[in-house]
Amino acid sequence: MSRRLLTSLAALATALVGAHAQAQDFAVTHATVALGDGTEPISDATVVVRGGRIAAAGAGVAAPAGIPVIDGTGKWVTPGIFAAYTDLGLWDIDAVDESNDKSADDSPFNAALDISVALNPASEHIAINRAGGVTRASVTGFNGKSIFAGQGAVIDLGADPQMLVQPRAFQVVSLGENGAKLAGGSRVAAYVTFRNALREARDIAAIPAGADRKSDVLLTHADAVALVPVVQGVQKLYVEVERAADIRAVLALRTEFPKLDMVIVGATEGWMVAADLAAAKVPVLVMPMNDLPAQFEQIAATQSNIGRMTKAGVKVGIGMFAGMNQPRYAPQQAGNMVALTKVPGATGLSWGQALAAITSIPADITGMGGQKGAAQGVLKPGAVGDVVLWDGDPLELSSAPVKVWIDGIDQPLTTRQTRLRDRYKSLDRTYLPKAYDW
């Protein structure tokens, strides 16, 4: 094969890839549109996407001439789901160590671990959750033998190799019962370990570049350096903690480290310290409907946890989707919060609040709310063109996405599951062995 032909084929392949990744202009008309900002759904509304961004959304919006128009009559349009605190792209089969990069139990490093290098856009979990309406996610590894789990990333779930939106978006530390176990058997040890690590990072940050930057024997140099952005408030700190007393102890860390940009993860007893969280302006990522006191630090668990914190003014996102609890179940979890409003004595969320808890709020908590480029998780002019067209109310179990766009690009909704369904739903049984006769 000639060099000229090879060059031509390479150019054609590059052009085809570029065409595939090109954002589309389109409009969805006459649909029920939910903006994802906490407001209630809008009937007979239109969403316009141009150049991969939201151009307009709402009632009375006219579809521009010359772009494809989708009739959304009887359907719903929402922003893509922003799944917070997931392990997407880090594993294929949980029980097969070779396919699982969620934790590094035997590594000499902890805070320095950067999960972005292990992300796999070809993971089947990416395709399955994309088909469920998830367009973006924050991804974290999990603790090995240290209270620090390392640095998480933000990804999109587009069907292309470029999934990484922001590497090293946050650092993860585990306190409470799990942190106590990892640090030597006591919360006292966990907090000493944590404070010592932050002090080392602060001391290293104060040493001029080029000077000898030695760290304490408890941290590798790489781990101490990785925590410098945390103490400087440049990198978010996700703190896994459940008990009310532990949440207060975490908030008190700002007395010594005032720049900490913290997010509380878990917060089963968050409703008991909602006023403190609101006053500190510390957001929370919570798994809803967690009402079983499975551990001592969760004795005050209640299904009203999210509703009570939200009512108190805490910014609360629904998250903690890992393992079998996949992000595609986020609409079901949000719908449960709406259902709670009909239970006497319970505190839930309005429909608009519930959708925001799985779209704009987790995006904002992760730092993707608009401060670093286009906003995510909302259908507002200038926001990224992550749009989902549903066949019904997305917070109802009976509804499913019929189209998904990420950055304005129409995404495939086929998965291994749909291929197996299609293969066997109309299988010709003529030549099956006799044993298959019923």
Short mmCIF file of C-alpha atoms in Angstrom, two decimals:
data_model
loop_
_atom_site.label_atom_id
_atom_site.label_comp_id
_atom_site.label_asym_id
_atom_site.label_seq_id
_atom_site.Cartn_x
_atom_site.Cartn_y
_atom_site.Cartn_z
CA MET A 1 0.00 0.00 0.00
CA SER A 2 1.46 3.36 -1.03
CA ARG A 3 2.36 6.07 1.46
CA ARG A 4 0.00 8.45 -0.37
CA LEU A 5 -2.92 6.03 0.06
CA LEU A 6 -2.09 5.54 3.73
CA THR A 7 -2.02 9.30 4.21
CA SER A 8 -5.38 9.65 2.45
CA LEU A 9 -6.95 6.93 4.59
CA ALA A 10 -5.61 8.54 7.77
CA ALA A 11 -7.02 11.89 6.74
CA LEU A 12 -10.40 10.27 5.98
CA ALA A 13 -10.43 8.55 9.37
CA THR A 14 -9.62 11.84 11.11
CA ALA A 15 -12.41 13.57 9.23
CA LEU A 16 -14.90 10.84 10.14
CA VAL A 17 -13.98 11.05 13.84
CA GLY A 18 -14.33 14.82 13.74
CA ALA A 19 -17.73 14.56 12.06
CA HIS A 20 -18.91 12.05 14.65
CA ALA A 21 -17.91 14.38 17.48
CA GLN A 22 -19.48 17.48 15.99
CA ALA A 23 -22.17 19.12 18.10
CA GLN A 24 -25.61 19.30 16.54
CA ASP A 25 -28.10 22.13 16.37
CA PHE A 26 -31.63 20.98 17.23
CA ALA A 27 -34.81 21.88 19.03
CA VAL A 28 -37.35 19.87 21.01
CA THR A 29 -40.81 21.45 20.92
CA HIS A 30 -44.16 20.98 22.72
CA ALA A 31 -42.56 19.00 25.57
CA THR A 32 -42.79 19.25 29.33
CA VAL A 33 -39.48 20.92 30.17
CA ALA A 34 -37.74 20.89 33.55
CA LEU A 35 -34.84 23.32 33.77
CA GLY A 36 -33.06 21.53 36.63
CA ASP A 37 -32.69 24.69 38.70
CA GLY A 38 -35.28 23.78 41.33
CA THR A 39 -38.26 25.26 39.52
CA GLU A 40 -41.28 23.18 38.57
CA PRO A 41 -41.76 21.65 35.08
CA ILE A 42 -43.03 23.87 32.24
CA SER A 43 -45.79 22.55 29.97
CA ASP A 44 -45.69 22.92 26.18
CA ALA A 45 -42.16 24.29 26.19
CA THR A 46 -39.19 24.24 23.84
CA VAL A 47 -35.47 23.60 24.25
CA VAL A 48 -32.99 24.86 21.64
CA VAL A 49 -29.38 23.65 21.44
CA ARG A 50 -26.82 25.30 19.18
CA GLY A 51 -23.10 24.62 18.96
CA GLY A 52 -23.19 22.20 21.89
CA ARG A 53 -24.71 24.74 24.29
CA ILE A 54 -28.23 25.53 25.45
CA ALA A 55 -29.48 28.48 23.41
CA ALA A 56 -32.95 28.80 24.93
CA ALA A 57 -35.44 26.85 27.04
CA GLY A 58 -38.95 27.57 28.23
CA ALA A 59 -42.47 28.40 27.16
CA GLY A 60 -42.95 30.66 24.17
CA VAL A 61 -39.52 29.84 22.72
CA ALA A 62 -39.58 29.52 18.94
CA ALA A 63 -37.46 26.92 17.18
CA PRO A 64 -35.01 28.71 14.84
CA ALA A 65 -35.47 28.11 11.13
CA GLY A 66 -33.19 25.63 9.45
CA ILE A 67 -32.42 23.30 12.36
CA PRO A 68 -33.86 19.83 13.03
CA VAL A 69 -36.99 19.92 15.20
CA ILE A 70 -38.16 17.02 17.37
CA ASP A 71 -41.81 16.94 18.37
CA GLY A 72 -41.79 16.38 22.13
CA THR A 73 -45.56 16.08 22.54
CA GLY A 74 -46.25 13.78 25.50
CA LYS A 75 -42.55 13.66 26.42
CA TRP A 76 -40.35 15.36 29.00
CA VAL A 77 -37.01 17.17 28.59
CA THR A 78 -34.48 17.59 31.40
CA PRO A 79 -30.79 18.31 31.79
CA GLY A 80 -28.61 15.24 31.90
CA ILE A 81 -28.21 13.61 35.30
CA PHE A 82 -25.04 14.64 37.12
CA ALA A 83 -24.16 11.60 39.21
CA ALA A 84 -22.18 12.55 42.30
CA TYR A 85 -19.64 10.36 44.04
CA THR A 86 -19.53 7.33 41.77
CA ASP A 87 -16.99 4.70 40.75
CA LEU A 88 -17.89 4.81 37.05
CA GLY A 89 -15.06 3.81 34.73
CA LEU A 90 -12.95 2.27 37.49
CA TRP A 91 -14.16 -1.32 37.29
CA ASP A 92 -15.71 -3.87 34.99
CA ILE A 93 -16.35 -6.86 37.26
CA ASP A 94 -16.23 -6.01 40.93
CA ALA A 95 -14.98 -9.42 42.07
CA VAL A 96 -12.19 -9.59 39.47
CA ASP A 97 -9.21 -7.69 40.87
CA GLU A 98 -7.57 -7.27 37.47
CA SER A 99 -10.55 -5.24 36.22
CA ASN A 100 -11.00 -3.24 39.41
CA ASP A 101 -9.10 0.00 40.08
CA LYS A 102 -11.34 1.34 42.85
CA SER A 103 -8.77 1.04 45.63
CA ALA A 104 -5.05 0.42 46.08
CA ASP A 105 -4.82 -1.50 49.32
CA ASP A 106 -1.09 -2.24 49.11
CA SER A 107 0.11 1.06 47.67
CA PRO A 108 2.61 3.18 49.64
CA PHE A 109 0.68 6.24 48.42
CA ASN A 110 -2.76 7.55 49.42
CA ALA A 111 -3.57 11.26 48.99
CA ALA A 112 -1.42 11.36 45.84
CA LEU A 113 -3.48 8.68 44.09
CA ASP A 114 -5.07 10.18 40.96
CA ILE A 115 -7.89 8.02 39.58
CA SER A 116 -8.05 9.84 36.24
CA VAL A 117 -5.30 7.66 34.73
CA ALA A 118 -7.36 4.49 35.35
CA LEU A 119 -10.67 5.66 33.83
CA ASN A 120 -11.97 3.40 31.08
CA PRO A 121 -14.46 4.99 28.65
CA ALA A 122 -15.15 1.53 27.18
CA SER A 123 -16.48 0.21 30.51
CA GLU A 124 -19.93 -1.24 30.00
CA HIS A 125 -21.12 0.67 33.09
CA ILE A 126 -20.56 3.91 31.17
CA ALA A 127 -22.86 2.81 28.35
CA ILE A 128 -25.54 1.44 30.68
CA ASN A 129 -25.69 4.60 32.77
CA ARG A 130 -25.61 6.85 29.70
CA ALA A 131 -28.66 4.97 28.44
CA GLY A 132 -30.26 5.77 31.80
CA GLY A 133 -29.87 9.52 31.30
CA VAL A 134 -26.58 10.08 33.14
CA THR A 135 -24.41 12.52 31.18
CA ARG A 136 -21.75 13.55 33.72
CA ALA A 137 -20.37 12.25 36.99
CA SER A 138 -17.82 12.80 39.70
CA VAL A 139 -15.71 9.68 40.21
CA THR A 140 -13.72 8.65 43.25
CA GLY A 141 -11.58 5.78 44.36
CA PHE A 142 -12.01 4.28 47.81
CA ASN A 143 -9.82 3.85 50.83
CA GLY A 144 -7.09 1.25 50.93
CA LYS A 145 -5.22 1.29 54.23
CA SER A 146 -5.27 5.04 54.76
CA ILE A 147 -7.89 7.61 55.70
CA PHE A 148 -7.08 9.29 52.37
CA ALA A 149 -8.63 7.74 49.27
CA GLY A 150 -6.93 10.05 46.77
CA GLN A 151 -8.05 12.53 44.15
CA GLY A 152 -11.33 12.20 42.27
CA ALA A 153 -12.24 13.43 38.80
CA VAL A 154 -15.20 14.75 36.82
CA ILE A 155 -16.13 12.90 33.62
CA ASP A 156 -18.71 12.93 30.88
CA LEU A 157 -20.32 9.73 29.63
CA GLY A 158 -20.12 10.48 25.91
CA ALA A 159 -19.43 7.63 23.48
CA ASP A 160 -15.90 8.78 22.70
CA PRO A 161 -12.47 8.30 24.31
CA GLN A 162 -12.28 11.84 25.75
CA MET A 163 -14.25 11.33 28.96
CA LEU A 164 -12.11 13.35 31.38
CA VAL A 165 -13.59 16.79 32.15
CA GLN A 166 -11.47 17.69 35.18
CA PRO A 167 -8.77 15.56 36.81
CA ARG A 168 -7.90 16.02 40.49
CA ALA A 169 -11.20 17.78 41.12
CA PHE A 170 -11.32 16.83 44.81
CA GLN A 171 -9.50 14.97 47.56
CA VAL A 172 -11.29 12.31 49.64
CA VAL A 173 -10.76 11.60 53.33
CA SER A 174 -12.69 9.14 55.49
CA LEU A 175 -13.35 9.95 59.14
CA GLY A 176 -16.01 8.60 61.51
CA GLU A 177 -16.09 4.85 62.12
CA ASN A 178 -14.26 3.92 58.93
CA GLY A 179 -11.58 6.53 59.46
CA ALA A 180 -11.13 5.37 63.04
CA LYS A 181 -10.57 1.80 61.87
CA LEU A 182 -8.07 2.85 59.20
CA ALA A 183 -6.13 5.15 61.53
CA GLY A 184 -5.60 2.63 64.31
CA GLY A 185 -8.92 1.97 65.98
CA SER A 186 -10.11 5.32 67.27
CA ARG A 187 -11.55 8.60 66.03
CA VAL A 188 -8.83 10.24 68.12
CA ALA A 189 -6.19 8.62 65.92
CA ALA A 190 -8.06 9.53 62.75
CA TYR A 191 -8.20 13.23 63.60
CA VAL A 192 -4.57 13.33 64.71
CA THR A 193 -3.57 11.66 61.42
CA PHE A 194 -5.70 14.08 59.45
CA ARG A 195 -4.48 17.22 61.21
CA ASN A 196 -0.87 16.08 60.98
CA ALA A 197 -1.25 15.55 57.23
CA LEU A 198 -2.78 19.00 56.70
CA ARG A 199 -0.03 20.62 58.78
CA GLU A 200 2.64 18.88 56.74
CA ALA A 201 1.00 20.09 53.55
CA ARG A 202 0.82 23.64 54.92
CA ASP A 203 4.48 23.54 55.94
CA ILE A 204 5.55 22.23 52.54
CA ALA A 205 3.54 24.96 50.80
CA ALA A 206 5.49 27.58 52.79
CA ILE A 207 8.89 26.26 51.65
CA PRO A 208 10.25 28.14 48.62
CA ALA A 209 10.33 26.25 45.32
CA GLY A 210 13.63 24.46 44.84
CA ALA A 211 14.36 24.15 48.54
CA ASP A 212 14.51 20.79 50.29
CA ARG A 213 10.87 19.83 50.93
CA LYS A 214 11.00 16.96 53.37
CA SER A 215 7.81 15.60 54.89
CA ASP A 216 7.02 13.65 58.03
CA VAL A 217 7.53 9.88 58.02
CA LEU A 218 3.73 9.41 58.22
CA LEU A 219 3.29 10.75 54.67
CA THR A 220 5.23 10.19 51.52
CA HIS A 221 6.46 13.35 49.89
CA ALA A 222 4.01 12.83 47.03
CA ASP A 223 1.06 12.55 49.45
CA ALA A 224 2.04 15.70 51.35
CA VAL A 225 2.43 17.67 48.12
CA ALA A 226 -0.96 16.38 46.90
CA LEU A 227 -2.60 17.90 49.99
CA VAL A 228 -1.16 21.39 49.40
CA PRO A 229 -4.09 22.45 47.13
CA VAL A 230 -6.47 21.26 49.86
CA VAL A 231 -5.06 23.46 52.62
CA GLN A 232 -4.89 26.35 50.15
CA GLY A 233 -8.59 25.96 49.30
CA VAL A 234 -7.81 25.32 45.63
CA GLN A 235 -8.97 21.69 45.66
CA LYS A 236 -12.22 20.57 47.26
CA LEU A 237 -12.06 18.24 50.25
CA TYR A 238 -14.72 15.54 50.40
CA VAL A 239 -15.07 14.27 53.97
CA GLU A 240 -16.87 10.97 54.53
CA VAL A 241 -18.64 11.21 57.87
CA GLU A 242 -22.06 10.22 59.22
CA ARG A 243 -22.54 11.09 62.93
CA ALA A 244 -23.73 14.53 64.01
CA ALA A 245 -20.85 14.88 66.49
CA ASP A 246 -18.35 13.98 63.77
CA ILE A 247 -19.83 16.56 61.40
CA ARG A 248 -19.37 19.24 64.07
CA ALA A 249 -15.76 18.13 64.55
CA VAL A 250 -15.13 18.39 60.81
CA LEU A 251 -16.63 21.88 60.63
CA ALA A 252 -14.37 22.91 63.53
CA LEU A 253 -11.30 22.12 61.40
CA ARG A 254 -11.76 25.49 59.71
CA THR A 255 -10.59 27.15 62.91
CA GLU A 256 -7.05 25.95 62.12
CA PHE A 257 -7.45 25.58 58.34
CA PRO A 258 -9.82 28.38 57.30
CA LYS A 259 -9.42 27.88 53.55
CA LEU A 260 -10.72 24.30 53.48
CA ASP A 261 -13.39 23.98 50.76
CA MET A 262 -15.28 21.07 52.29
CA VAL A 263 -18.10 18.81 51.14
CA ILE A 264 -19.65 16.39 53.65
CA VAL A 265 -20.34 12.96 52.16
CA GLY A 266 -22.76 10.61 53.90
CA ALA A 267 -24.19 12.80 56.68
CA THR A 268 -26.79 10.28 57.84
CA GLU A 269 -27.32 12.44 60.94
CA GLY A 270 -26.94 15.69 59.02
CA TRP A 271 -30.46 16.80 59.90
CA MET A 272 -29.36 17.10 63.54
CA VAL A 273 -26.70 19.69 62.64
CA ALA A 274 -28.46 21.28 59.67
CA ALA A 275 -28.20 24.77 61.17
CA ASP A 276 -24.43 24.36 61.61
CA LEU A 277 -23.97 23.13 58.03
CA ALA A 278 -26.07 25.98 56.66
CA ALA A 279 -24.19 28.58 58.68
CA ALA A 280 -20.84 27.18 57.52
CA LYS A 281 -22.11 27.01 53.93
CA VAL A 282 -20.80 23.46 53.63
CA PRO A 283 -22.73 21.36 51.09
CA VAL A 284 -23.64 17.72 51.52
CA LEU A 285 -23.87 14.66 49.28
CA VAL A 286 -26.30 12.10 50.65
CA MET A 287 -27.81 8.75 49.75
CA PRO A 288 -31.56 9.23 50.33
CA MET A 289 -33.98 6.87 52.07
CA ASN A 290 -31.20 5.77 54.40
CA ASP A 291 -33.31 5.11 57.49
CA LEU A 292 -31.75 1.98 58.97
CA PRO A 293 -29.24 2.37 61.84
CA ALA A 294 -26.85 -0.16 60.34
CA GLN A 295 -23.96 1.37 62.32
CA PHE A 296 -23.68 3.22 65.61
CA GLU A 297 -22.85 6.43 63.72
CA GLN A 298 -26.22 6.15 61.92
CA ILE A 299 -28.53 5.66 64.90
CA ALA A 300 -30.49 8.84 64.10
CA ALA A 301 -31.07 7.87 60.46
CA THR A 302 -34.33 9.10 58.94
CA GLN A 303 -35.87 9.28 55.48
CA SER A 304 -36.50 12.97 56.14
CA ASN A 305 -32.78 13.73 56.37
CA ILE A 306 -32.50 15.43 52.95
CA GLY A 307 -35.77 17.31 53.30
CA ARG A 308 -34.90 18.66 56.73
CA MET A 309 -31.41 19.79 55.67
CA THR A 310 -32.77 21.43 52.53
CA LYS A 311 -35.44 23.21 54.56
CA ALA A 312 -32.71 24.53 56.87
CA GLY A 313 -30.83 26.03 53.92
CA VAL A 314 -28.18 23.35 53.34
CA LYS A 315 -27.18 22.68 49.73
CA VAL A 316 -27.88 18.95 49.40
CA GLY A 317 -27.18 16.74 46.40
CA ILE A 318 -28.19 13.12 45.97
CA GLY A 319 -25.15 10.96 45.37
CA MET A 320 -23.01 8.07 46.65
CA PHE A 321 -23.68 5.84 43.65
CA ALA A 322 -21.19 2.97 43.64
CA GLY A 323 -21.16 -0.73 42.91
CA MET A 324 -24.64 -2.15 42.38
CA ASN A 325 -26.23 1.17 43.38
CA GLN A 326 -25.64 2.60 39.94
CA PRO A 327 -26.13 6.28 38.97
CA ARG A 328 -28.96 5.39 36.57
CA TYR A 329 -31.10 4.86 39.69
CA ALA A 330 -30.76 8.54 40.63
CA PRO A 331 -34.22 9.47 39.23
CA GLN A 332 -35.79 6.76 41.36
CA GLN A 333 -34.03 8.11 44.46
CA ALA A 334 -35.15 11.65 43.62
CA GLY A 335 -38.71 10.43 43.04
CA ASN A 336 -38.70 8.88 46.50
CA MET A 337 -38.02 12.33 47.94
CA VAL A 338 -41.12 13.66 46.16
CA ALA A 339 -43.19 10.76 47.46
CA LEU A 340 -42.14 11.62 51.02
CA THR A 341 -44.09 14.88 50.79
CA LYS A 342 -47.25 12.76 50.81
CA VAL A 343 -46.28 10.85 53.97
CA PRO A 344 -47.71 12.40 57.15
CA GLY A 345 -44.94 13.75 59.37
CA ALA A 346 -42.20 13.27 56.79
CA THR A 347 -40.18 15.98 55.07
CA GLY A 348 -39.39 15.48 51.41
CA LEU A 349 -38.66 17.64 48.36
CA SER A 350 -40.79 19.27 45.72
CA TRP A 351 -40.53 17.83 42.21
CA GLY A 352 -38.28 20.69 41.10
CA GLN A 353 -36.05 20.40 44.16
CA ALA A 354 -35.72 16.66 43.67
CA LEU A 355 -34.63 16.99 40.04
CA ALA A 356 -32.13 19.71 40.98
CA ALA A 357 -30.69 17.33 43.60
CA ILE A 358 -29.53 15.01 40.78
CA THR A 359 -28.63 17.65 38.19
CA SER A 360 -27.60 21.22 38.97
CA ILE A 361 -26.86 20.85 42.69
CA PRO A 362 -24.30 18.01 42.46
CA ALA A 363 -22.75 19.80 39.47
CA ASP A 364 -22.43 22.96 41.55
CA ILE A 365 -21.06 21.08 44.57
CA THR A 366 -18.42 19.48 42.36
CA GLY A 367 -17.42 22.89 41.02
CA MET A 368 -19.12 22.53 37.65
CA GLY A 369 -21.91 25.00 38.28
CA GLY A 370 -20.55 27.62 35.92
CA GLN A 371 -17.52 29.02 37.70
CA LYS A 372 -15.20 26.96 35.48
CA GLY A 373 -16.72 27.42 32.04
CA ALA A 374 -20.27 26.59 31.01
CA ALA A 375 -22.75 25.57 33.68
CA GLN A 376 -23.76 21.92 33.91
CA GLY A 377 -26.97 20.27 35.06
CA VAL A 378 -29.32 23.06 33.88
CA LEU A 379 -31.21 24.02 30.74
CA LYS A 380 -30.24 27.68 30.66
CA PRO A 381 -28.62 29.75 27.91
CA GLY A 382 -24.89 29.08 27.76
CA ALA A 383 -24.99 25.82 29.74
CA VAL A 384 -23.51 22.67 28.23
CA GLY A 385 -25.88 20.88 25.86
CA ASP A 386 -26.51 17.83 28.04
CA VAL A 387 -30.16 17.07 27.31
CA VAL A 388 -32.34 14.02 27.94
CA LEU A 389 -35.67 13.35 26.22
CA TRP A 390 -37.85 11.04 28.34
CA ASP A 391 -41.00 9.14 27.39
CA GLY A 392 -42.69 10.34 30.60
CA ASP A 393 -42.07 11.92 33.98
CA PRO A 394 -38.38 11.10 34.62
CA LEU A 395 -38.92 10.66 38.35
CA GLU A 396 -41.41 7.85 37.73
CA LEU A 397 -40.15 4.26 37.52
CA SER A 398 -42.13 3.65 34.34
CA SER A 399 -40.21 6.34 32.38
CA ALA A 400 -37.00 5.97 30.39
CA PRO A 401 -34.82 8.11 28.11
CA VAL A 402 -35.55 7.92 24.39
CA LYS A 403 -32.71 10.28 23.38
CA VAL A 404 -29.62 11.59 25.14
CA TRP A 405 -27.32 14.39 24.01
CA ILE A 406 -23.97 15.23 25.60
CA ASP A 407 -22.42 18.56 24.57
CA GLY A 408 -25.09 18.63 21.88
CA ILE A 409 -24.00 15.28 20.41
CA ASP A 410 -26.63 12.58 19.98
CA GLN A 411 -25.52 9.54 21.98
CA PRO A 412 -26.07 5.82 21.31
CA LEU A 413 -28.35 4.12 23.81
CA THR A 414 -27.37 0.56 22.92
CA THR A 415 -25.69 -1.51 25.61
CA ARG A 416 -24.79 -5.13 26.17
CA GLN A 417 -28.15 -5.47 27.89
CA THR A 418 -30.15 -4.09 24.95
CA ARG A 419 -28.20 -6.26 22.50
CA LEU A 420 -28.98 -9.37 24.53
CA ARG A 421 -32.65 -8.33 24.76
CA ASP A 422 -32.90 -7.83 21.01
CA ARG A 423 -31.09 -11.08 20.29
CA TYR A 424 -33.38 -13.28 22.34
CA LYS A 425 -36.78 -11.57 22.28
CA SER A 426 -37.58 -13.03 18.82
CA LEU A 427 -35.28 -16.03 18.74
CA ASP A 428 -36.13 -18.61 16.10
CA ARG A 429 -36.73 -21.82 18.05
CA THR A 430 -37.12 -24.09 15.01
CA TYR A 431 -33.74 -25.75 15.34
CA LEU A 432 -33.35 -25.82 19.11
CA PRO A 433 -32.53 -29.22 20.68
CA LYS A 434 -35.47 -31.36 21.80
CA ALA A 435 -34.67 -30.58 25.42
CA TYR A 436 -35.88 -27.02 24.83
CA ASP A 437 -39.44 -28.22 24.03
CA TRP A 438 -41.83 -27.36 26.84
#
